[in-house]
Short mmCIF file of C-alpha atoms in Angstrom, two decimals:
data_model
loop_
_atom_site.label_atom_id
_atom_site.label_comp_id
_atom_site.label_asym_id
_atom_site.label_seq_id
_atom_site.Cartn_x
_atom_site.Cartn_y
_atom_site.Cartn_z
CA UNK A 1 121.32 2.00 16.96
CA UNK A 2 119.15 0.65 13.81
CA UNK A 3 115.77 -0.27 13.89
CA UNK A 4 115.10 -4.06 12.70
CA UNK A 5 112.03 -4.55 11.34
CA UNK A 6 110.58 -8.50 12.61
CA UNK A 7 107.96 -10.37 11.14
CA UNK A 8 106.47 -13.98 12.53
CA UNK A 9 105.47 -16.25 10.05
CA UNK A 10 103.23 -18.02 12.25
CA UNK A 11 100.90 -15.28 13.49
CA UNK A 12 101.99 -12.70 11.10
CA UNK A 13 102.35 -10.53 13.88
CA UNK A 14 105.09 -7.09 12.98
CA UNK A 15 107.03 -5.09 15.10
CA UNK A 16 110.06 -2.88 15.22
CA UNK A 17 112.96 -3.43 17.21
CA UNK A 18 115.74 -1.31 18.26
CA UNK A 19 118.92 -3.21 18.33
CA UNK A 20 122.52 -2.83 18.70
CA UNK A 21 124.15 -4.56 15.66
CA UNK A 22 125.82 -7.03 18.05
CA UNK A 23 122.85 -8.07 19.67
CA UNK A 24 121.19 -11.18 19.25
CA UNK A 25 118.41 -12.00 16.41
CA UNK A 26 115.19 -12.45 17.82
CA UNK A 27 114.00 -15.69 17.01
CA UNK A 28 110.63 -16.21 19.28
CA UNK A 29 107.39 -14.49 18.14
CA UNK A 30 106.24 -11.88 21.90
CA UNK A 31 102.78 -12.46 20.31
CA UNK A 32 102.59 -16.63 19.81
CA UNK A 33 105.69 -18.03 21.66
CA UNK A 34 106.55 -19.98 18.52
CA UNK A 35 110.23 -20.05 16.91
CA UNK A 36 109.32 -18.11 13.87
CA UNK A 37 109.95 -14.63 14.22
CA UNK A 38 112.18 -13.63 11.68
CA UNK A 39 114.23 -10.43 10.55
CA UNK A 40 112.71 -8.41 7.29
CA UNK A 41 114.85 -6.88 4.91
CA UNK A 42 113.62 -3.36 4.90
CA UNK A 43 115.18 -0.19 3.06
CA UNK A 44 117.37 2.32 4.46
CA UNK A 45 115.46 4.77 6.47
CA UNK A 46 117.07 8.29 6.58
CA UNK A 47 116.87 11.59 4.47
CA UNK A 48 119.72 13.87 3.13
CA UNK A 49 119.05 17.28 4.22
CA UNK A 50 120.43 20.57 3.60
CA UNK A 51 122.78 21.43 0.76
CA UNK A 52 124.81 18.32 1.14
CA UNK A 53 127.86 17.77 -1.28
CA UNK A 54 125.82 16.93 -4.10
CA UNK A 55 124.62 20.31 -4.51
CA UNK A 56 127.82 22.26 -3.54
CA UNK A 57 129.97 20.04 -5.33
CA UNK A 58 129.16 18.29 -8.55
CA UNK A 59 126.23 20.73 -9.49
CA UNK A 60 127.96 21.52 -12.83
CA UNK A 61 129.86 18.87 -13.45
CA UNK A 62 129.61 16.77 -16.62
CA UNK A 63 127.86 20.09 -18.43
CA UNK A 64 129.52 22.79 -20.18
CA UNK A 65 131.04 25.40 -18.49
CA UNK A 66 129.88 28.93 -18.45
CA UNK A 67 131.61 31.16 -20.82
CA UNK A 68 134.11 34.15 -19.20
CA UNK A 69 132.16 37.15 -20.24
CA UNK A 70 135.22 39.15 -20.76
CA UNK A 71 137.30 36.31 -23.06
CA UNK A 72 134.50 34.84 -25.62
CA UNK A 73 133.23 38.20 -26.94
CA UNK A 74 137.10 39.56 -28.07
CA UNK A 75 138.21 38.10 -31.43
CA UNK A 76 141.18 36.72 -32.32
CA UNK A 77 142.55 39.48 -34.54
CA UNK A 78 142.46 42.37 -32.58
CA UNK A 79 144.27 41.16 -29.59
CA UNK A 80 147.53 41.04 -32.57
CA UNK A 81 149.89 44.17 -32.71
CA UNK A 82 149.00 45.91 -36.05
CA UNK A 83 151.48 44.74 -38.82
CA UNK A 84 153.86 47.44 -39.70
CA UNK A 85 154.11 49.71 -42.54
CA UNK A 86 157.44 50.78 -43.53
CA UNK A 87 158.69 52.41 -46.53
#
């Protein structure tokens, strides 16, 4: 369940609620009785932890990639048969 953050405009009294989403907005202020407690918009509370797919996943990605260690280091020409020498 999210937690709505609710602020009166009357009073400017603040308090948290935990709602279900279909539950009704609360609309009178607990503190003055009057009609003016309102809904905030708030940002999203929660935290990525632990590797996540961002680490595991796209870590390299747009970058170079790393160079085999066996393939970059032999040239071209000596991976050609020798030419032949007949007479």
């Amino acid at each position: 369940m999210p937690i709505y953050a609710y602020k009166c405009s009357s009073c400017q009294y603040e308090k948290d609620v935990l709602q279900k989403m279909s539950d009704p907005v609360l609309e009178v202020c607990p503190e003055c009785n009057q009609p003016t407690f309102t809904k905030q918009v708030t940002a999203a509370g929660f935290q990525l932890k632990g590797t996540g797919w961002y680490v595991t996943d796209f870590r390299n990605q747009g970058g170079s990639k790393p160079a085999d260690s066996g393939s970059a280091s032999t040239p071209a020409a000596s991976s050609a048969p020798a030419p032949s020498t007949s007479s």
